[in-house]
Structures are given as structure tokens and as C-alpha cells.
Tab-separated table of C-alpha atoms and ligand atoms in Angstrom:
chain	number	residue	atom	x	y	z
A	353	LEU	CA	-27.887	41.936	2.648
A	354	GLU	CA	-24.851	43.938	2.912
A	355	ASN	CA	-25.924	46.763	0.965
A	356	LEU	CA	-29.369	47.672	-0.871
A	357	THR	CA	-28.538	49.517	-4.035
A	358	THR	CA	-29.915	47.876	-6.807
A	359	MET	CA	-33.323	45.266	-7.881
A	360	GLU	CA	-30.455	43.444	-10.134
A	361	ASN	CA	-28.383	42.025	-6.820
A	362	LEU	CA	-32.122	41.047	-5.221
A	363	SER	CA	-33.364	37.406	-5.727
A	364	THR	CA	-37.342	36.891	-5.653
A	365	GLU	CA	-36.531	34.759	-1.910
A	366	GLU	CA	-35.013	37.233	-1.191
A	367	VAL	CA	-37.540	39.588	-1.643
A	368	MET	CA	-40.220	37.671	-0.657
A	369	GLY	CA	-38.172	37.740	2.534
A	370	LEU	CA	-38.170	41.284	2.941
A	371	ILE	CA	-42.174	41.536	2.402
A	372	LYS	CA	-43.168	39.188	4.888
A	373	ARG	CA	-40.503	40.900	6.853
A	374	ALA	CA	-43.118	44.242	6.403
A	375	SER	CA	-45.854	42.678	6.726
A	376	GLU	CA	-44.463	41.258	10.364
A	377	PHE	CA	-43.751	44.889	11.363
A	378	LYS	CA	-47.012	46.369	10.039
A	379	ALA	CA	-49.403	44.196	11.796
A	380	GLY	CA	-46.902	44.798	15.349
A	381	THR	CA	-45.795	41.155	15.310
A	382	ALA	CA	-41.933	41.487	14.190
A	383	GLU	CA	-39.426	41.167	17.142
A	384	PHE	CA	-36.662	43.715	17.060
A	385	LYS	CA	-33.211	44.725	19.869
A	386	LEU	CA	-30.360	45.974	19.188
A	387	ASP	CA	-28.006	44.721	21.316
A	388	LYS	CA	-25.490	47.762	21.267
A	389	GLN	CA	-25.415	51.572	19.739
A	390	THR	CA	-26.400	51.790	16.049
A	391	PHE	CA	-25.997	54.854	14.333
A	392	ALA	CA	-27.311	55.483	11.092
A	393	SER	CA	-26.897	58.217	8.662
A	394	ASN	CA	-29.278	60.067	5.750
A	395	LEU	CA	-27.842	61.788	3.331
A	396	PHE	CA	-30.130	63.110	0.305
A	397	PHE	CA	-28.354	65.428	-1.834
A	398	GLU	CA	-31.640	65.433	-3.961
A	399	ASN	CA	-34.756	66.310	-2.691
A	400	SER	CA	-37.446	64.052	-1.326
A	401	THR	CA	-40.316	63.860	1.814
A	402	ARG	CA	-41.361	60.338	1.527
A	403	THR	CA	-38.185	58.916	1.072
A	404	HIS	CA	-35.567	60.944	3.732
A	405	HIS	CA	-38.651	60.970	6.532
A	406	SER	CA	-40.531	57.230	6.439
A	407	PHE	CA	-36.488	55.887	6.724
A	408	HIS	CA	-35.992	58.557	9.465
A	409	ILE	CA	-39.420	56.942	10.899
A	410	ALA	CA	-38.278	53.693	10.099
A	411	GLU	CA	-34.801	54.313	11.650
A	412	ALA	CA	-36.832	55.777	14.962
A	413	LYS	CA	-39.115	52.428	14.562
A	414	LEU	CA	-35.874	50.378	15.135
A	415	GLY	CA	-34.340	52.407	17.643
A	416	LEU	CA	-31.301	53.614	15.869
A	417	ASP	CA	-29.511	56.515	16.463
A	418	ILE	CA	-30.276	58.979	13.492
A	419	LEU	CA	-27.854	61.065	12.429
A	420	GLU	CA	-29.317	63.619	9.627
A	421	PHE	CA	-27.129	64.616	7.217
A	422	ASP	CA	-27.018	68.223	5.686
A	423	ALA	CA	-25.158	68.769	2.628
A	424	LYS	CA	-25.074	72.140	2.925
A	425	ALA	CA	-23.510	72.312	6.390
A	426	SER	CA	-21.224	69.653	5.599
A	427	SER	CA	-17.751	69.427	3.806
A	428	ILE	CA	-19.261	68.984	1.105
A	429	SER	CA	-19.414	72.204	0.173
A	430	LYS	CA	-15.762	72.545	1.009
A	431	GLY	CA	-15.460	70.030	-2.031
A	432	GLU	CA	-15.382	66.880	0.035
A	433	THR	CA	-16.081	63.630	-2.280
A	434	LEU	CA	-19.800	61.771	-1.463
A	435	TYR	CA	-16.409	58.688	-1.239
A	436	ASP	CA	-14.551	60.838	1.849
A	437	THR	CA	-17.954	61.710	3.319
A	438	ILE	CA	-18.471	58.193	3.300
A	439	LEU	CA	-15.536	57.116	4.416
A	440	THR	CA	-15.508	59.610	7.410
A	441	LEU	CA	-18.962	59.116	8.557
A	442	ASP	CA	-18.042	55.079	9.051
A	443	ALA	CA	-14.659	56.175	10.802
A	444	LEU	CA	-16.776	57.691	12.640
A	445	GLY	CA	-19.465	54.516	13.214
A	446	VAL	CA	-21.727	55.114	11.223
A	447	GLU	CA	-23.394	51.345	10.875
A	448	VAL	CA	-26.155	52.250	7.817
A	449	CYS	CA	-25.833	55.116	5.140
A	450	VAL	CA	-29.123	55.659	2.873
A	451	VAL	CA	-27.720	58.427	0.559
A	452	ARG	CA	-30.245	59.588	-2.356
A	453	SER	CA	-28.614	61.406	-5.195
A	454	GLY	CA	-28.109	62.913	-8.557
A	455	VAL	CA	-25.886	60.621	-10.023
A	456	GLU	CA	-26.318	57.513	-11.774
A	457	ASN	CA	-24.456	54.780	-9.879
A	458	TYR	CA	-22.964	56.379	-7.077
A	459	TYR	CA	-23.095	52.976	-4.909
A	460	GLU	CA	-20.528	51.514	-6.670
A	461	GLU	CA	-17.440	52.752	-5.557
A	462	LEU	CA	-18.565	52.682	-2.484
A	463	VAL	CA	-19.927	49.298	-1.809
A	464	GLU	CA	-16.708	47.775	-3.603
A	465	SER	CA	-14.580	49.899	-1.076
A	466	ASP	CA	-12.367	47.757	1.155
A	467	ASN	CA	-12.312	50.909	3.738
A	468	ILE	CA	-16.099	51.368	4.034
A	469	HIS	CA	-17.298	49.148	5.991
A	470	CYS	CA	-21.053	50.828	6.250
A	471	ALA	CA	-24.105	49.297	4.276
A	472	ILE	CA	-25.430	51.649	1.405
A	473	VAL	CA	-28.941	51.826	1.246
A	474	ASN	CA	-29.881	53.189	-2.230
A	475	GLY	CA	-32.370	56.246	-2.047
A	476	GLY	CA	-32.393	56.619	-5.571
A	477	ASP	CA	-29.827	57.552	-8.175
A	478	GLY	CA	-30.855	60.074	-10.607
A	479	SER	CA	-32.525	58.268	-13.225
A	480	GLY	CA	-31.313	54.692	-11.880
A	481	GLN	CA	-32.694	52.665	-9.051
A	482	HIS	CA	-35.490	53.105	-6.090
A	483	PRO	CA	-34.646	49.953	-4.858
A	484	SER	CA	-36.453	51.179	-1.570
A	485	GLN	CA	-39.501	52.367	-3.435
A	486	CYS	CA	-39.721	49.303	-5.716
A	487	LEU	CA	-39.743	46.808	-2.367
A	488	LEU	CA	-43.111	49.359	-0.980
A	489	ASP	CA	-44.549	49.032	-4.352
A	490	LEU	CA	-44.673	45.006	-4.488
A	491	MET	CA	-45.304	45.145	-0.446
A	492	THR	CA	-48.329	46.328	-1.523
A	493	ILE	CA	-49.257	44.944	-4.569
A	494	TYR	CA	-49.215	41.298	-2.615
A	495	GLU	CA	-51.300	43.114	0.290
A	496	GLU	CA	-54.396	43.019	-2.492
A	497	PHE	CA	-53.397	39.914	-4.934
A	498	GLY	CA	-51.304	37.940	-2.430
A	499	LYS	CA	-49.254	36.513	-5.903
A	500	PHE	CA	-46.997	38.158	-8.355
A	501	GLU	CA	-47.364	34.841	-11.031
A	502	GLY	CA	-49.760	36.244	-14.428
A	503	LEU	CA	-50.573	40.257	-12.644
A	504	ARG	CA	-50.968	42.114	-15.410
A	505	ILE	CA	-49.830	45.888	-14.711
A	506	ALA	CA	-48.947	48.736	-16.555
A	507	ILE	CA	-46.910	51.176	-16.214
A	508	SER	CA	-46.820	54.732	-17.803
A	509	GLY	CA	-45.981	57.507	-18.091
A	510	ASP	CA	-42.045	59.155	-17.989
A	511	LEU	CA	-40.656	55.585	-17.982
A	512	THR	CA	-37.199	57.339	-19.489
A	513	HIS	CA	-36.433	59.100	-16.889
A	514	SER	CA	-37.329	57.267	-13.633
A	515	ARG	CA	-35.964	55.258	-11.513
A	516	VAL	CA	-38.995	53.713	-10.147
A	517	ALA	CA	-39.638	52.373	-13.156
A	518	LYS	CA	-36.358	50.765	-13.574
A	519	SER	CA	-36.921	49.186	-10.588
A	520	ASN	CA	-39.873	47.946	-10.713
A	521	MET	CA	-39.960	46.421	-14.368
A	522	MET	CA	-37.005	44.335	-13.513
A	523	MET	CA	-38.253	43.488	-10.631
A	524	LEU	CA	-41.696	42.055	-11.370
A	525	LYS	CA	-40.992	40.713	-14.450
A	526	LYS	CA	-38.585	38.478	-12.270
A	527	LEU	CA	-41.898	37.821	-10.503
A	528	GLY	CA	-43.994	36.687	-13.127
A	529	ALA	CA	-46.269	39.405	-13.552
A	530	LYS	CA	-46.900	40.651	-17.791
A	531	LEU	CA	-46.020	43.839	-17.627
A	532	TYR	CA	-47.016	46.874	-20.128
A	533	PHE	CA	-45.803	49.827	-21.111
A	534	THR	CA	-48.580	53.126	-22.032
A	535	GLY	CA	-46.659	56.895	-22.745
A	536	PRO	CA	-44.945	59.496	-25.010
A	537	ALA	CA	-43.134	57.268	-27.678
A	538	ALA	CA	-40.437	59.438	-26.848
A	539	TRP	CA	-39.723	58.673	-23.043
A	540	TYR	CA	-39.929	54.942	-24.268
A	541	ASP	CA	-36.603	52.979	-24.574
A	542	GLU	CA	-36.210	50.402	-26.321
A	543	GLU	CA	-34.338	48.312	-24.048
A	544	PHE	CA	-37.822	48.037	-21.946
A	545	ASP	CA	-38.783	45.850	-24.320
A	546	GLN	CA	-37.102	42.909	-22.691
A	547	TYR	CA	-39.173	43.158	-19.437
A	548	GLY	CA	-42.704	43.828	-21.432
A	549	ARG	CA	-44.538	45.717	-24.313
A	550	TYR	CA	-45.526	48.701	-25.545
A	551	ALA	CA	-48.876	49.646	-25.331
A	552	ASN	CA	-52.308	51.574	-26.223
A	553	LEU	CA	-53.564	52.942	-22.957
A	554	ASP	CA	-57.030	52.858	-23.632
A	555	ARG	CA	-56.906	49.462	-25.196
A	556	ILE	CA	-54.654	47.700	-22.071
A	557	LEU	CA	-56.992	48.995	-19.318
A	558	PRO	CA	-59.881	47.067	-18.855
A	559	LYS	CA	-57.796	44.160	-18.792
A	560	LEU	CA	-55.200	45.290	-15.676
A	561	ASP	CA	-55.001	44.280	-12.478
A	562	VAL	CA	-52.572	47.061	-11.868
A	563	HIS	CA	-52.297	50.236	-12.882
A	564	MET	CA	-48.813	52.577	-11.814
A	565	LEU	CA	-48.294	56.488	-12.866
A	566	LEU	CA	-45.505	57.605	-12.962
A	567	ARG	CA	-44.357	61.638	-12.450
A	568	VAL	CA	-43.841	63.874	-15.426
A	569	GLN	CA	-40.021	64.432	-13.902
A	570	HIS	CA	-39.698	68.017	-15.348
A	571	GLU	CA	-35.889	68.228	-13.038
A	572	ARG	CA	-34.924	66.124	-15.819
A	573	HIS	CA	-36.087	67.059	-19.043
A	574	ASP	CA	-34.612	69.806	-21.507
A	575	SER	CA	-35.999	72.764	-20.191
A	576	GLU	CA	-36.917	74.152	-23.764
A	577	GLU	CA	-38.684	70.628	-24.319
A	578	SER	CA	-42.477	72.011	-25.024
A	579	PHE	CA	-45.350	70.515	-22.091
A	580	SER	CA	-49.228	70.661	-21.778
A	581	LYS	CA	-50.330	69.951	-19.016
A	582	GLU	CA	-53.815	69.184	-20.450
A	583	SER	CA	-52.782	67.601	-23.438
A	584	TYR	CA	-50.642	65.572	-21.529
A	585	HIS	CA	-53.642	64.280	-19.568
A	586	ARG	CA	-56.023	64.179	-21.914
A	587	GLN	CA	-53.368	61.617	-24.356
A	588	PHE	CA	-51.431	59.698	-21.115
A	589	GLY	CA	-52.968	60.751	-18.325
A	590	LEU	CA	-55.601	58.162	-16.113
A	591	THR	CA	-58.549	60.176	-16.969
A	592	GLU	CA	-62.125	59.744	-14.687
A	593	GLU	CA	-63.162	58.309	-18.040
A	594	ARG	CA	-60.515	56.151	-18.091
A	595	ALA	CA	-60.664	54.888	-15.183
A	596	LYS	CA	-64.343	54.109	-15.404
A	597	THR	CA	-63.099	51.320	-17.381
A	598	LEU	CA	-60.713	49.738	-15.184
A	599	LYS	CA	-61.532	46.288	-13.364
A	600	PRO	CA	-63.717	47.410	-10.469
A	601	GLU	CA	-60.750	44.994	-7.901
A	602	ALA	CA	-58.510	47.167	-10.307
A	603	ILE	CA	-55.914	48.660	-8.582
A	604	ILE	CA	-54.039	52.393	-8.737
A	605	MET	CA	-50.903	53.121	-7.652
A	606	HIS	CA	-47.940	55.773	-8.358
A	607	PRO	CA	-44.898	56.731	-6.405
A	608	ALA	CA	-45.851	60.306	-5.752
A	609	PRO	CA	-45.082	63.294	-5.329
A	610	VAL	CA	-48.135	63.547	-7.512
A	611	ASN	CA	-48.732	65.942	-10.740
A	612	ARG	CA	-52.778	66.028	-10.167
A	613	ASP	CA	-54.772	66.267	-13.355
A	614	VAL	CA	-51.374	65.704	-15.479
A	615	GLU	CA	-50.895	61.809	-14.702
A	616	ILE	CA	-53.804	61.040	-12.952
A	617	ALA	CA	-57.372	63.155	-12.240
A	618	ASP	CA	-57.114	64.793	-9.006
A	619	SER	CA	-60.510	63.079	-7.779
A	620	LEU	CA	-58.840	58.999	-8.181
A	621	VAL	CA	-56.010	60.009	-6.380
A	622	GLU	CA	-57.772	59.289	-2.878
A	623	SER	CA	-59.841	57.004	-4.330
A	624	SER	CA	-60.827	53.484	-3.422
A	625	GLN	CA	-59.314	52.272	-5.940
A	626	SER	CA	-55.863	54.224	-5.769
A	627	ARG	CA	-53.441	52.890	-2.923
A	628	ILE	CA	-51.372	55.890	-3.302
A	629	VAL	CA	-51.703	56.536	0.390
A	630	GLN	CA	-51.230	53.451	1.290
A	631	GLN	CA	-48.160	53.002	-0.790
A	632	MET	CA	-46.622	55.963	1.670
A	633	THR	CA	-47.246	53.896	5.246
A	634	ASN	CA	-45.827	50.909	3.754
A	635	GLY	CA	-42.953	52.553	3.055
A	636	VAL	CA	-42.316	52.770	6.435
A	637	TYR	CA	-42.340	49.062	6.971
A	638	THR	CA	-40.815	48.472	4.203
A	639	ARG	CA	-37.659	50.606	5.080
A	640	MET	CA	-37.774	48.993	8.991
A	641	ALA	CA	-37.681	45.295	7.047
A	642	ILE	CA	-34.355	46.993	4.396
A	643	LEU	CA	-32.227	48.852	7.217
A	644	GLU	CA	-33.006	45.009	10.024
A	645	ALA	CA	-31.551	43.093	6.888
A	646	VAL	CA	-28.680	45.198	6.070
A	647	LEU	CA	-27.715	45.744	9.339
A	648	ALA	CA	-27.969	41.683	9.434
A	649	GLY	CA	-25.582	41.305	6.879
A	650	ARG	CA	-22.644	43.917	7.063
A	651	LYS	CA	-19.185	43.540	6.762
A	652	GLY	CA	-17.230	42.731	9.263
B	1374	CP	N1	-41.172	57.972	-4.479
B	1374	CP	C1	-40.558	59.245	-4.048
B	1374	CP	O1	-39.063	58.543	-3.750
B	1374	CP	O2	-41.141	60.243	-2.973
B	1374	CP	P1	-39.585	61.144	-2.348
B	1374	CP	O3	-38.821	62.105	-3.669
B	1374	CP	O4	-40.555	62.609	-1.875
B	1374	CP	O5	-39.028	60.369	-1.225
């Protein structure tokens, strides 16, 4: 793998290979050794707790040297572009750059350049893609069910603004899952019809294997939009009452951060059916597998 930018570019074989490798890292059975000093840099232009720090831990576990990048203290504050910043880090000898940006498809000019040789790993681009989150979600589902084919999965909530939803719907459909979307109609886009169908939450819940909730992304909404947490929770959230209608073997997922008592009742976040904490743990092992793959696939 040369770069990891969008799930669109990954085959199901590559996905299954990354899940297998992440599981080996988790089990402690994977062998990995660097043959020389290798630098990785994490450039986060949007806030992050899970993605940023789990990439940092994954890099440390692999023995990489980590060049943390503070945009405010860098020449970005003098107007240097992302392209010129990555060109510079590449020239200094950084071999992999993890980038989160609010700009959708920011990675295209980086991976198309003949002068940038470091691997680009997308840590999230606006409302575009979040491939490392998708892979850790897939790992978590696979750990539970050992397959994707035929699983009934609902992705619920702020679909339009969610890069997690976009990456997951694309790959889960490819892997054979049956997808449903629920939430406010205003946050549903007809282009999602190619991956699944818009459904009524209460009718679909008892049939699900996986209920995947999404955070309401207030930062990507029009500030004039009126929003009531109580009303959203009542209409579209996983309430305690609704959760009782899930099959006992169904699991609850959320990429986090969670708005407790909005998308999901506070008491359900750490409940026995929730895999939200496991998702975070799996993030480290998935990111180790991603880093290993892009380092192995680096351009000459
Ligand atoms: N799930 C996720 O991307 O979390 P962070 O924004 O904290 O990285």
C-alpha cells in the first residue's frame, strides 16, 4: 500500500489483510523490525484525541521516531501551504505523514506529486473519508462475528457530515453487509441509496447485528440551525427503551467522541452490548498495521 487516503482504493483482500495483521499485533504474535531509523510525522489541523494519540502510540510501538507537528508553531502560520509543508518534511527525511485536515480531498495533490515520496495516511478530511476509523470499525465487527457477509448494520445520525459513515458504507457494502440508514431526513443524501436504504429506526432495530451511531457534528452545521438534544435523542437516538429491542447478540458502536444522551443514552455507552471502548483499543493495532503496510509500499 503506497498511501491510505480513501477506502475507495482498497480491495477487500487488502482490507482483510490489514484486519488479520492488526489482530496479530493485538495478540502479540506479529513480528516487526525496522531496518533503519524511520521518522513519522502527525499533522493535525482539526482537533483529535483518538486518531492522533493512537497513531502516536502505534508509531511508538513500531519503534518509529515521531516528529510531532504543531501547526501554530510551524511556518503554516506564515502562510506556507500543506503541500510545501509536506514537501519540506519529505526533504528532511520523514517517511510517513499522518494528516487530518478540514479540507476534503486535501491528499490528492500530495499523492499525485512526483516530488513527494513519503506515504500519506489520511487521518480524516472534512466530511470526506476516515479510512483508519473504518478499518478499526471493521476489525471490531470481524472480532465479534468473524464475517461481514449478510450482517445487518444500521448507520444512524449525522450521515451527511460524517466521514466515518462515508468510509464505512463504501466498504461494508463491498464486504457483503446489508446496510440501513436512519436519522433526520435532512442529514440523508440520495447518493447513499447505492449502499443501503433509508429506514425507520424502531422497525429496523430488532433485526440488526450492528447499530453504529454517529456524533452530531455541530462544528459542520450552520450556526443558525436550531437543535434540541432532548428532541434528537427521543426521535433518533438509541434510548434505553430502544436498546431493549436489540437482539442480545447485537453490538452497539460509535466512533466517538460521544455526545452522551444525544446519539446514545449515557448508560449504554459502556454497557455489555457496547463495543465503543474496544473500538478505541483496536485503533492502536489497526494503525500499526496501516503504518507497516505503507512503509512497506513506499515509493522509491
Ligand atoms: N473517532 C475519531 O476520529 O476521534 P478523534 O476525533 O478524537 O480522533
